N, C-alpha and C. Protein backbone atom coordinates (compact mmCIF):
# COMPACT_ATOMS: atom_id res chain seq x y z
N UNK A 1 157.99 239.03 -13.15
CA UNK A 1 159.20 238.38 -12.68
C UNK A 1 160.17 239.41 -12.10
N UNK A 2 160.74 239.13 -10.93
CA UNK A 2 161.66 240.06 -10.27
C UNK A 2 162.94 240.18 -11.08
N UNK A 3 163.52 241.41 -11.16
CA UNK A 3 164.78 241.56 -11.89
C UNK A 3 165.89 240.76 -11.20
N UNK A 4 166.85 240.24 -11.98
CA UNK A 4 167.91 239.46 -11.35
C UNK A 4 168.74 240.33 -10.39
N UNK A 5 169.16 239.74 -9.28
CA UNK A 5 169.95 240.47 -8.29
C UNK A 5 171.38 240.57 -8.79
N UNK A 6 171.91 241.80 -8.80
CA UNK A 6 173.29 241.98 -9.26
C UNK A 6 174.22 241.98 -8.05
N UNK A 7 175.21 241.10 -8.09
CA UNK A 7 176.20 241.05 -7.02
C UNK A 7 177.42 241.86 -7.43
N UNK A 8 178.13 242.39 -6.44
CA UNK A 8 179.31 243.20 -6.77
C UNK A 8 180.42 242.93 -5.76
N UNK A 9 181.61 243.35 -6.14
CA UNK A 9 182.79 243.15 -5.30
C UNK A 9 183.38 244.51 -4.94
N UNK A 10 184.17 244.59 -3.85
CA UNK A 10 184.75 245.89 -3.46
C UNK A 10 185.56 246.52 -4.59
N UNK A 11 185.34 247.84 -4.78
CA UNK A 11 186.06 248.57 -5.82
C UNK A 11 185.36 248.59 -7.16
N UNK A 12 184.30 247.77 -7.33
CA UNK A 12 183.60 247.72 -8.62
C UNK A 12 182.80 248.99 -8.85
N UNK A 13 182.89 249.54 -10.08
CA UNK A 13 182.09 250.71 -10.44
C UNK A 13 180.64 250.29 -10.61
N UNK A 14 179.73 251.00 -9.94
CA UNK A 14 178.32 250.65 -10.01
C UNK A 14 177.55 251.55 -10.97
N UNK A 15 177.86 252.86 -10.94
CA UNK A 15 177.22 253.80 -11.87
C UNK A 15 177.95 255.14 -11.75
N UNK A 16 177.64 256.06 -12.65
CA UNK A 16 178.24 257.39 -12.54
C UNK A 16 177.41 258.22 -11.56
N UNK A 17 177.99 259.33 -11.09
CA UNK A 17 177.27 260.19 -10.13
C UNK A 17 176.08 260.88 -10.76
N UNK A 18 176.02 260.91 -12.11
CA UNK A 18 174.83 261.47 -12.78
C UNK A 18 173.66 260.48 -12.69
N UNK A 19 173.99 259.19 -12.58
CA UNK A 19 172.94 258.15 -12.57
C UNK A 19 172.45 257.79 -11.17
N UNK A 20 173.26 258.08 -10.15
CA UNK A 20 172.84 257.71 -8.80
C UNK A 20 173.73 258.31 -7.73
N UNK A 21 173.21 258.38 -6.50
CA UNK A 21 173.95 258.91 -5.36
C UNK A 21 174.49 257.75 -4.53
N UNK A 22 175.60 257.98 -3.84
CA UNK A 22 176.24 256.92 -3.04
C UNK A 22 175.48 256.70 -1.74
N UNK A 23 175.09 255.46 -1.48
CA UNK A 23 174.42 255.09 -0.23
C UNK A 23 175.36 254.27 0.63
N UNK A 24 174.81 253.52 1.59
CA UNK A 24 175.66 252.74 2.48
C UNK A 24 176.33 251.61 1.70
N UNK A 25 177.56 251.29 2.13
CA UNK A 25 178.32 250.23 1.46
C UNK A 25 178.96 250.65 0.15
N UNK A 26 178.98 251.99 -0.11
CA UNK A 26 179.59 252.49 -1.35
C UNK A 26 180.46 253.70 -1.03
N UNK A 27 181.25 254.12 -2.01
CA UNK A 27 182.01 255.35 -1.90
C UNK A 27 182.10 255.96 -3.30
N UNK A 28 182.52 257.22 -3.40
CA UNK A 28 182.63 257.86 -4.71
C UNK A 28 184.10 258.06 -5.05
N UNK A 29 184.42 257.84 -6.33
CA UNK A 29 185.79 258.06 -6.80
C UNK A 29 185.74 258.43 -8.28
N UNK A 30 186.38 259.54 -8.63
CA UNK A 30 186.49 260.00 -10.02
C UNK A 30 185.13 260.03 -10.73
N UNK A 31 184.11 260.52 -10.03
CA UNK A 31 182.80 260.69 -10.66
C UNK A 31 181.95 259.44 -10.73
N UNK A 32 182.38 258.37 -10.07
CA UNK A 32 181.60 257.12 -10.07
C UNK A 32 181.27 256.69 -8.64
N UNK A 33 180.15 255.97 -8.52
CA UNK A 33 179.81 255.30 -7.26
C UNK A 33 180.41 253.90 -7.33
N UNK A 34 181.22 253.53 -6.31
CA UNK A 34 181.89 252.22 -6.31
C UNK A 34 181.48 251.44 -5.07
N UNK A 35 181.52 250.12 -5.18
CA UNK A 35 181.19 249.25 -4.06
C UNK A 35 182.32 249.25 -3.04
N UNK A 36 181.97 249.39 -1.74
CA UNK A 36 182.98 249.34 -0.68
C UNK A 36 183.09 247.94 -0.10
N UNK A 37 182.14 247.07 -0.44
CA UNK A 37 182.16 245.70 0.08
C UNK A 37 181.47 244.76 -0.89
N UNK A 38 181.66 243.48 -0.67
CA UNK A 38 181.01 242.47 -1.50
C UNK A 38 179.57 242.32 -1.05
N UNK A 39 178.65 242.27 -1.99
CA UNK A 39 177.24 242.12 -1.63
C UNK A 39 176.36 242.29 -2.84
N UNK A 40 175.10 242.64 -2.59
CA UNK A 40 174.13 242.81 -3.67
C UNK A 40 173.78 244.28 -3.82
N UNK A 41 173.58 244.68 -5.07
CA UNK A 41 173.26 246.06 -5.41
C UNK A 41 171.81 246.36 -5.07
N UNK A 42 171.56 247.50 -4.42
CA UNK A 42 170.19 247.92 -4.11
C UNK A 42 170.04 249.37 -4.53
N UNK A 43 168.95 249.69 -5.23
CA UNK A 43 168.68 251.08 -5.64
C UNK A 43 167.35 251.51 -5.05
N UNK A 44 167.34 252.67 -4.43
CA UNK A 44 166.08 253.23 -3.94
C UNK A 44 165.95 254.63 -4.51
N UNK A 45 164.77 254.93 -5.06
CA UNK A 45 164.58 256.27 -5.63
C UNK A 45 163.32 256.89 -5.05
N UNK A 46 163.42 258.19 -4.78
CA UNK A 46 162.26 258.94 -4.33
C UNK A 46 161.89 259.92 -5.43
N UNK A 47 160.58 260.17 -5.55
CA UNK A 47 160.02 260.95 -6.66
C UNK A 47 160.95 262.01 -7.24
N UNK A 48 161.41 261.69 -8.45
CA UNK A 48 162.19 262.65 -9.21
C UNK A 48 163.66 262.77 -8.80
N UNK A 49 164.00 262.33 -7.61
CA UNK A 49 165.39 262.46 -7.15
C UNK A 49 166.25 261.34 -7.75
N UNK A 50 167.56 261.55 -7.71
CA UNK A 50 168.48 260.51 -8.19
C UNK A 50 168.33 259.27 -7.31
N UNK A 51 168.38 258.07 -7.90
CA UNK A 51 168.31 256.87 -7.05
C UNK A 51 169.55 256.78 -6.16
N UNK A 52 169.35 256.28 -4.94
CA UNK A 52 170.46 256.06 -4.02
C UNK A 52 170.93 254.62 -4.21
N UNK A 53 172.21 254.47 -4.55
CA UNK A 53 172.78 253.15 -4.82
C UNK A 53 173.48 252.66 -3.55
N UNK A 54 173.11 251.46 -3.07
CA UNK A 54 173.70 250.88 -1.87
C UNK A 54 174.16 249.47 -2.16
N UNK A 55 175.05 248.96 -1.31
CA UNK A 55 175.45 247.55 -1.39
C UNK A 55 175.08 246.91 -0.06
N UNK A 56 174.31 245.82 -0.11
CA UNK A 56 173.91 245.14 1.11
C UNK A 56 174.43 243.71 1.08
N UNK A 57 174.77 243.20 2.26
CA UNK A 57 175.31 241.83 2.33
C UNK A 57 174.18 240.81 2.27
N UNK A 58 173.30 240.83 3.25
CA UNK A 58 172.11 239.99 3.20
C UNK A 58 171.08 240.64 4.10
N UNK A 59 169.87 240.09 4.12
CA UNK A 59 168.77 240.75 4.82
C UNK A 59 169.08 240.96 6.30
N UNK A 60 169.89 240.09 6.90
CA UNK A 60 170.13 240.18 8.33
C UNK A 60 171.21 241.18 8.70
N UNK A 61 172.15 241.43 7.81
CA UNK A 61 173.27 242.29 8.20
C UNK A 61 173.36 243.52 7.31
N UNK A 62 172.22 244.20 7.15
CA UNK A 62 172.21 245.37 6.29
C UNK A 62 172.84 246.58 6.96
N UNK A 63 172.92 246.56 8.29
CA UNK A 63 173.46 247.70 9.01
C UNK A 63 174.97 247.78 8.80
N UNK A 64 175.42 248.91 8.26
CA UNK A 64 176.85 249.11 8.00
C UNK A 64 177.29 250.42 8.63
N UNK A 65 178.54 250.48 9.10
CA UNK A 65 179.01 251.76 9.64
C UNK A 65 179.05 252.81 8.53
N UNK A 66 178.45 253.96 8.78
CA UNK A 66 178.48 255.07 7.84
C UNK A 66 179.35 256.18 8.41
N UNK A 67 179.84 257.06 7.55
CA UNK A 67 180.64 258.19 8.02
C UNK A 67 179.81 259.01 9.00
N UNK A 68 180.39 259.32 10.16
CA UNK A 68 179.67 260.09 11.18
C UNK A 68 179.04 259.23 12.26
N UNK A 69 178.94 257.91 12.01
CA UNK A 69 178.31 257.02 13.00
C UNK A 69 179.22 256.84 14.21
N UNK A 70 178.60 256.75 15.40
CA UNK A 70 179.34 256.43 16.62
C UNK A 70 179.34 254.92 16.78
N UNK A 71 180.52 254.34 16.91
CA UNK A 71 180.63 252.87 16.98
C UNK A 71 181.37 252.46 18.25
N UNK A 72 181.05 251.25 18.72
CA UNK A 72 181.77 250.67 19.85
C UNK A 72 182.69 249.60 19.29
N UNK A 73 183.96 249.65 19.65
CA UNK A 73 184.90 248.69 19.09
C UNK A 73 185.87 248.18 20.15
N UNK A 74 186.51 247.06 19.82
CA UNK A 74 187.48 246.44 20.73
C UNK A 74 188.85 246.52 20.09
N UNK A 75 189.83 246.99 20.84
CA UNK A 75 191.20 247.12 20.32
C UNK A 75 191.83 245.73 20.21
N UNK A 76 192.35 245.41 19.01
CA UNK A 76 192.98 244.10 18.77
C UNK A 76 194.49 244.20 18.90
N UNK A 77 195.07 245.23 18.28
CA UNK A 77 196.52 245.38 18.32
C UNK A 77 196.88 246.84 18.16
N UNK A 78 198.06 247.20 18.63
CA UNK A 78 198.53 248.59 18.51
C UNK A 78 199.98 248.59 18.03
N UNK A 79 200.35 249.67 17.35
CA UNK A 79 201.76 249.93 17.07
C UNK A 79 201.98 251.43 17.21
N UNK A 80 203.12 251.94 16.81
CA UNK A 80 203.43 253.35 17.06
C UNK A 80 202.59 254.31 16.21
N UNK A 81 201.98 253.79 15.13
CA UNK A 81 201.24 254.67 14.21
C UNK A 81 199.73 254.56 14.32
N UNK A 82 199.21 253.41 14.75
CA UNK A 82 197.75 253.26 14.80
C UNK A 82 197.34 252.10 15.70
N UNK A 83 196.04 252.06 15.99
CA UNK A 83 195.44 250.93 16.72
C UNK A 83 194.47 250.23 15.78
N UNK A 84 194.55 248.90 15.71
CA UNK A 84 193.61 248.10 14.91
C UNK A 84 192.47 247.67 15.83
N UNK A 85 191.23 247.82 15.35
CA UNK A 85 190.08 247.48 16.19
C UNK A 85 189.07 246.64 15.40
N UNK A 86 188.17 245.97 16.14
CA UNK A 86 187.00 245.32 15.55
C UNK A 86 185.78 246.11 15.98
N UNK A 87 184.97 246.54 15.01
CA UNK A 87 183.75 247.30 15.31
C UNK A 87 182.65 246.30 15.69
N UNK A 88 182.10 246.46 16.89
CA UNK A 88 181.12 245.50 17.42
C UNK A 88 179.69 246.04 17.40
N UNK A 89 179.53 247.35 17.63
CA UNK A 89 178.20 247.98 17.69
C UNK A 89 178.21 249.23 16.83
N UNK A 90 177.05 249.54 16.21
CA UNK A 90 176.82 250.86 15.62
C UNK A 90 175.76 251.49 16.49
N UNK A 91 176.09 252.59 17.18
CA UNK A 91 175.17 253.13 18.19
C UNK A 91 174.99 252.06 19.26
N UNK A 92 173.74 251.62 19.47
CA UNK A 92 173.50 250.56 20.46
C UNK A 92 173.10 249.25 19.79
N UNK A 93 173.26 249.17 18.45
CA UNK A 93 172.86 247.97 17.71
C UNK A 93 174.05 247.04 17.51
N UNK A 94 173.99 245.80 18.00
CA UNK A 94 175.11 244.88 17.80
C UNK A 94 175.20 244.44 16.34
N UNK A 95 176.41 244.26 15.84
CA UNK A 95 176.61 243.80 14.47
C UNK A 95 176.70 242.28 14.44
N UNK A 96 176.17 241.68 13.36
CA UNK A 96 176.22 240.22 13.22
C UNK A 96 177.66 239.74 13.02
N UNK A 97 178.44 240.53 12.29
CA UNK A 97 179.86 240.20 12.12
C UNK A 97 180.66 241.47 12.32
N UNK A 98 181.81 241.34 12.97
CA UNK A 98 182.63 242.52 13.30
C UNK A 98 183.31 243.06 12.04
N UNK A 99 183.38 244.38 11.93
CA UNK A 99 184.11 245.04 10.86
C UNK A 99 185.45 245.49 11.41
N UNK A 100 186.47 245.51 10.52
CA UNK A 100 187.79 245.98 10.95
C UNK A 100 187.86 247.50 10.84
N UNK A 101 188.56 248.09 11.80
CA UNK A 101 188.74 249.54 11.77
C UNK A 101 190.15 249.90 12.21
N UNK A 102 190.54 251.13 11.92
CA UNK A 102 191.85 251.64 12.29
C UNK A 102 191.69 253.02 12.92
N UNK A 103 192.33 253.22 14.06
CA UNK A 103 192.40 254.56 14.66
C UNK A 103 193.85 255.02 14.51
N UNK A 104 194.07 256.00 13.61
CA UNK A 104 195.43 256.47 13.38
C UNK A 104 195.87 257.39 14.52
N UNK A 105 197.17 257.50 14.71
CA UNK A 105 197.72 258.31 15.79
C UNK A 105 197.17 259.74 15.76
N UNK A 106 197.09 260.31 14.54
CA UNK A 106 196.66 261.71 14.42
C UNK A 106 195.15 261.90 14.66
N UNK A 107 194.39 260.79 14.73
CA UNK A 107 192.94 260.89 14.96
C UNK A 107 192.54 260.54 16.40
N UNK A 108 193.53 260.35 17.28
CA UNK A 108 193.22 259.96 18.67
C UNK A 108 192.73 261.16 19.48
N UNK A 109 193.44 262.30 19.37
CA UNK A 109 193.06 263.49 20.13
C UNK A 109 192.91 264.68 19.21
N UNK A 110 192.11 265.66 19.65
CA UNK A 110 191.89 266.86 18.83
C UNK A 110 193.05 267.84 18.97
N UNK A 111 193.75 267.82 20.12
CA UNK A 111 194.83 268.77 20.35
C UNK A 111 196.16 268.03 20.50
N UNK A 112 197.25 268.76 20.30
CA UNK A 112 198.62 268.22 20.44
C UNK A 112 198.77 266.86 19.74
N UNK A 113 198.28 266.80 18.50
CA UNK A 113 198.29 265.54 17.75
C UNK A 113 199.69 264.97 17.59
N UNK A 114 200.69 265.85 17.49
CA UNK A 114 202.06 265.38 17.27
C UNK A 114 202.67 264.75 18.53
N UNK A 115 202.05 264.99 19.70
CA UNK A 115 202.58 264.43 20.95
C UNK A 115 201.88 263.14 21.37
N UNK A 116 200.84 262.76 20.63
CA UNK A 116 200.06 261.57 20.98
C UNK A 116 200.90 260.31 20.80
N UNK A 117 200.82 259.40 21.76
CA UNK A 117 201.45 258.09 21.63
C UNK A 117 200.36 257.03 21.77
N UNK A 118 200.30 256.12 20.80
CA UNK A 118 199.22 255.15 20.75
C UNK A 118 199.16 254.30 22.02
N UNK A 119 200.32 253.84 22.50
CA UNK A 119 200.32 252.94 23.66
C UNK A 119 199.90 253.65 24.94
N UNK A 120 199.92 255.01 24.96
CA UNK A 120 199.44 255.75 26.12
C UNK A 120 197.95 256.06 26.00
N UNK A 121 197.34 255.66 24.89
CA UNK A 121 195.92 255.93 24.65
C UNK A 121 195.07 254.67 24.69
N UNK A 122 195.57 253.58 24.10
CA UNK A 122 194.81 252.33 24.02
C UNK A 122 195.72 251.14 24.32
N UNK A 123 195.10 250.05 24.76
CA UNK A 123 195.79 248.77 24.90
C UNK A 123 194.88 247.69 24.32
N UNK A 124 195.46 246.60 23.80
CA UNK A 124 194.62 245.51 23.28
C UNK A 124 193.62 245.04 24.35
N UNK A 125 192.37 244.83 23.92
CA UNK A 125 191.31 244.42 24.84
C UNK A 125 190.43 245.56 25.29
N UNK A 126 190.89 246.82 25.13
CA UNK A 126 190.08 247.97 25.53
C UNK A 126 188.82 248.07 24.68
N UNK A 127 187.74 248.54 25.30
CA UNK A 127 186.51 248.83 24.56
C UNK A 127 186.47 250.35 24.37
N UNK A 128 186.31 250.76 23.11
CA UNK A 128 186.47 252.17 22.73
C UNK A 128 185.22 252.66 22.00
N UNK A 129 184.80 253.89 22.32
CA UNK A 129 183.78 254.58 21.52
C UNK A 129 184.51 255.44 20.51
N UNK A 130 184.13 255.34 19.24
CA UNK A 130 184.81 256.11 18.19
C UNK A 130 183.79 256.55 17.15
N UNK A 131 184.22 257.49 16.31
CA UNK A 131 183.36 257.98 15.23
C UNK A 131 183.98 257.56 13.90
N UNK A 132 183.14 257.09 12.97
CA UNK A 132 183.63 256.72 11.64
C UNK A 132 183.91 258.00 10.86
N UNK A 133 185.16 258.15 10.37
CA UNK A 133 185.51 259.36 9.61
C UNK A 133 185.71 259.06 8.12
N UNK A 134 185.89 257.78 7.78
CA UNK A 134 186.07 257.42 6.37
C UNK A 134 185.81 255.93 6.20
N UNK A 135 185.34 255.58 5.00
CA UNK A 135 185.08 254.16 4.73
C UNK A 135 186.35 253.40 4.44
N UNK A 136 187.49 254.11 4.44
CA UNK A 136 188.76 253.40 4.43
C UNK A 136 189.22 252.91 3.08
N UNK A 137 190.01 251.85 3.12
CA UNK A 137 190.76 251.41 1.95
C UNK A 137 190.30 250.05 1.47
N UNK A 138 191.09 249.45 0.57
CA UNK A 138 190.71 248.19 -0.05
C UNK A 138 190.69 247.02 0.93
N UNK A 139 191.35 247.14 2.08
CA UNK A 139 191.31 246.05 3.07
C UNK A 139 190.05 246.13 3.93
N UNK A 140 189.07 246.91 3.49
CA UNK A 140 187.79 247.11 4.18
C UNK A 140 187.98 247.61 5.60
N UNK A 141 189.02 248.41 5.80
CA UNK A 141 189.25 249.03 7.10
C UNK A 141 188.51 250.35 7.17
N UNK A 142 187.69 250.52 8.19
CA UNK A 142 187.06 251.82 8.42
C UNK A 142 188.05 252.67 9.21
N UNK A 143 188.15 253.97 8.84
CA UNK A 143 189.02 254.87 9.61
C UNK A 143 188.16 255.51 10.69
N UNK A 144 188.64 255.46 11.93
CA UNK A 144 187.88 255.93 13.07
C UNK A 144 188.64 257.04 13.79
N UNK A 145 187.89 257.88 14.53
CA UNK A 145 188.49 258.97 15.30
C UNK A 145 187.96 258.94 16.73
N UNK A 146 188.83 259.28 17.68
CA UNK A 146 188.39 259.47 19.07
C UNK A 146 188.69 260.91 19.50
N UNK A 147 188.76 261.83 18.54
CA UNK A 147 189.19 263.21 18.82
C UNK A 147 188.03 264.09 19.32
N UNK A 148 187.23 263.56 20.23
CA UNK A 148 186.19 264.35 20.92
C UNK A 148 186.19 263.88 22.36
N UNK A 149 185.73 264.75 23.26
CA UNK A 149 185.74 264.39 24.69
C UNK A 149 184.90 263.15 24.98
N UNK A 150 183.81 262.99 24.22
CA UNK A 150 182.88 261.88 24.48
C UNK A 150 183.40 260.55 23.92
N UNK A 151 184.49 260.59 23.17
CA UNK A 151 185.01 259.38 22.51
C UNK A 151 186.32 258.95 23.16
N UNK A 152 186.57 257.65 23.10
CA UNK A 152 187.79 257.10 23.70
C UNK A 152 187.49 255.81 24.44
N UNK A 153 188.36 255.45 25.38
CA UNK A 153 188.22 254.19 26.10
C UNK A 153 187.08 254.29 27.11
N UNK A 154 186.15 253.32 27.06
CA UNK A 154 185.06 253.27 28.03
C UNK A 154 185.23 252.11 29.00
N UNK A 155 185.84 251.01 28.56
CA UNK A 155 186.10 249.86 29.43
C UNK A 155 187.53 249.40 29.21
N UNK A 156 188.28 249.26 30.30
CA UNK A 156 189.65 248.75 30.20
C UNK A 156 189.93 247.92 31.44
N UNK A 157 190.73 246.88 31.26
CA UNK A 157 191.11 246.03 32.39
C UNK A 157 192.59 246.22 32.69
N UNK A 158 192.89 246.22 33.99
CA UNK A 158 194.27 246.41 34.41
C UNK A 158 195.04 245.11 34.24
N UNK A 159 196.33 245.19 34.49
CA UNK A 159 197.17 243.98 34.40
C UNK A 159 196.75 242.94 35.43
N UNK A 160 196.10 243.40 36.52
CA UNK A 160 195.61 242.48 37.56
C UNK A 160 194.27 241.84 37.15
N UNK A 161 193.72 242.30 36.02
CA UNK A 161 192.47 241.71 35.51
C UNK A 161 191.21 242.40 35.99
N UNK A 162 191.33 243.48 36.75
CA UNK A 162 190.15 244.19 37.25
C UNK A 162 189.74 245.28 36.27
N UNK A 163 188.42 245.57 36.21
CA UNK A 163 187.95 246.66 35.36
C UNK A 163 188.35 247.99 36.00
N UNK A 164 189.06 248.81 35.24
CA UNK A 164 189.60 250.05 35.79
C UNK A 164 188.56 251.17 35.82
N UNK A 165 188.82 252.14 36.70
CA UNK A 165 187.94 253.28 36.91
C UNK A 165 188.63 254.52 36.35
N UNK A 166 187.93 255.33 35.51
CA UNK A 166 188.58 256.55 35.01
C UNK A 166 188.77 257.56 36.14
N UNK A 167 189.95 258.17 36.20
CA UNK A 167 190.19 259.19 37.22
C UNK A 167 190.51 260.55 36.59
N UNK A 168 190.78 260.56 35.28
CA UNK A 168 190.95 261.83 34.56
C UNK A 168 190.76 261.52 33.08
N UNK A 169 190.93 262.53 32.24
CA UNK A 169 190.75 262.31 30.79
C UNK A 169 191.86 261.48 30.18
N UNK A 170 192.95 261.27 30.95
CA UNK A 170 194.07 260.50 30.38
C UNK A 170 194.56 259.37 31.28
N UNK A 171 193.83 259.08 32.39
CA UNK A 171 194.27 258.02 33.29
C UNK A 171 193.11 257.18 33.80
N UNK A 172 193.38 255.89 34.00
CA UNK A 172 192.43 254.99 34.65
C UNK A 172 193.18 254.28 35.77
N UNK A 173 192.42 253.88 36.81
CA UNK A 173 193.06 253.27 37.98
C UNK A 173 192.45 251.90 38.27
N UNK A 174 193.31 250.98 38.65
CA UNK A 174 192.87 249.64 39.03
C UNK A 174 192.33 249.69 40.45
N UNK A 175 191.09 249.24 40.70
CA UNK A 175 190.55 249.29 42.06
C UNK A 175 191.22 248.30 43.01
N UNK A 176 191.88 247.26 42.44
CA UNK A 176 192.55 246.26 43.27
C UNK A 176 193.93 246.73 43.73
N UNK A 177 194.77 247.11 42.75
CA UNK A 177 196.16 247.43 43.07
C UNK A 177 196.41 248.93 43.21
N UNK A 178 195.40 249.74 42.81
CA UNK A 178 195.49 251.21 42.81
C UNK A 178 196.57 251.72 41.86
N UNK A 179 197.07 250.86 40.97
CA UNK A 179 198.04 251.33 39.97
C UNK A 179 197.29 252.09 38.88
N UNK A 180 197.96 253.10 38.33
CA UNK A 180 197.34 253.94 37.30
C UNK A 180 197.92 253.57 35.93
N UNK A 181 197.03 253.61 34.93
CA UNK A 181 197.48 253.36 33.55
C UNK A 181 196.97 254.48 32.67
N UNK A 182 197.77 254.85 31.67
CA UNK A 182 197.39 255.94 30.75
C UNK A 182 196.42 255.43 29.69
N UNK A 183 195.38 256.20 29.43
CA UNK A 183 194.41 255.90 28.38
C UNK A 183 193.85 257.22 27.84
N UNK A 184 193.26 257.18 26.63
CA UNK A 184 192.48 258.32 26.12
C UNK A 184 191.06 258.02 26.58
N UNK A 185 190.67 258.58 27.72
CA UNK A 185 189.41 258.22 28.38
C UNK A 185 188.24 258.99 27.77
N UNK A 186 187.12 258.29 27.53
CA UNK A 186 185.91 258.93 27.03
C UNK A 186 185.10 259.49 28.19
N UNK A 187 184.55 260.69 27.99
CA UNK A 187 183.57 261.21 28.94
C UNK A 187 182.24 260.62 28.51
N UNK A 188 181.82 259.54 29.17
CA UNK A 188 180.71 258.73 28.66
C UNK A 188 179.38 259.44 28.83
N UNK A 189 178.63 259.49 27.73
CA UNK A 189 177.28 260.04 27.76
C UNK A 189 176.32 258.95 28.23
N UNK A 190 175.29 259.31 29.01
CA UNK A 190 174.39 258.29 29.57
C UNK A 190 173.76 257.37 28.52
N UNK A 191 173.47 257.91 27.30
CA UNK A 191 172.79 257.06 26.31
C UNK A 191 173.68 255.95 25.76
N UNK A 192 175.01 256.04 25.97
CA UNK A 192 175.90 255.01 25.47
C UNK A 192 176.20 253.93 26.51
N UNK A 193 175.75 254.14 27.75
CA UNK A 193 176.02 253.15 28.78
C UNK A 193 175.09 251.97 28.61
N UNK A 194 175.65 250.78 28.51
CA UNK A 194 174.85 249.57 28.39
C UNK A 194 174.41 249.15 29.80
N UNK A 195 173.09 248.96 29.97
CA UNK A 195 172.61 248.56 31.31
C UNK A 195 172.52 247.06 31.41
C-alpha cells in the first residue's frame, strides 16, 4: 500500500536540515526546511545522501521558479520602490499558472542603484526577462533581478500601441510616432527569442 500523501501549507516546517535538504518549493529557516507553497510533500534520496525535500502542487505544474532561474514575466504595476510582475515562463517553458514576483528598485541595475527610477525602467504591460534571486516572502512573491545586461525589457508597446524597437540600453523607440521612451532594455540572447 502506498504511503499517505502529506499535504503542507506555506511556512510549515517539514524537517530539520539534518534530516533532509531543501528542494524546489521549499526554503530554509533556523535549521529547518519549510514549505514555500501549498502542495504535497515529496522526498527523493540518492544512495547514502540526505533526502531532498520538495513541495509539488500537482503532476502537471511541478515546474517552479528556483533561485538562479531565468524567467519571463509581465509587469502588472509599478510604484517608486518596485515593480510587481506575473511570471509566465521559466526558461522557455510556459507555466500553467502565473506566479507573482517583485523587482525591487535596487535590483533593476547593477550600477548606480541609488539613481534608478522604476518608472524609467518598466511600464505596466512590458515583457521582462529577469533572474530569480530569492523565493520571497509569505505572499508567495518571488524576488527578481534585472541587474545584468541580458536581463530587462524585451517587449514593450508605445502609447500609440506599436511594439517598440530598442535603440540603446535605456531607450526604446516607437516605429509609428518615433517617440522615445525610457526602459531598462535587455540585450537579448538568441536562445531567449521566441520564434
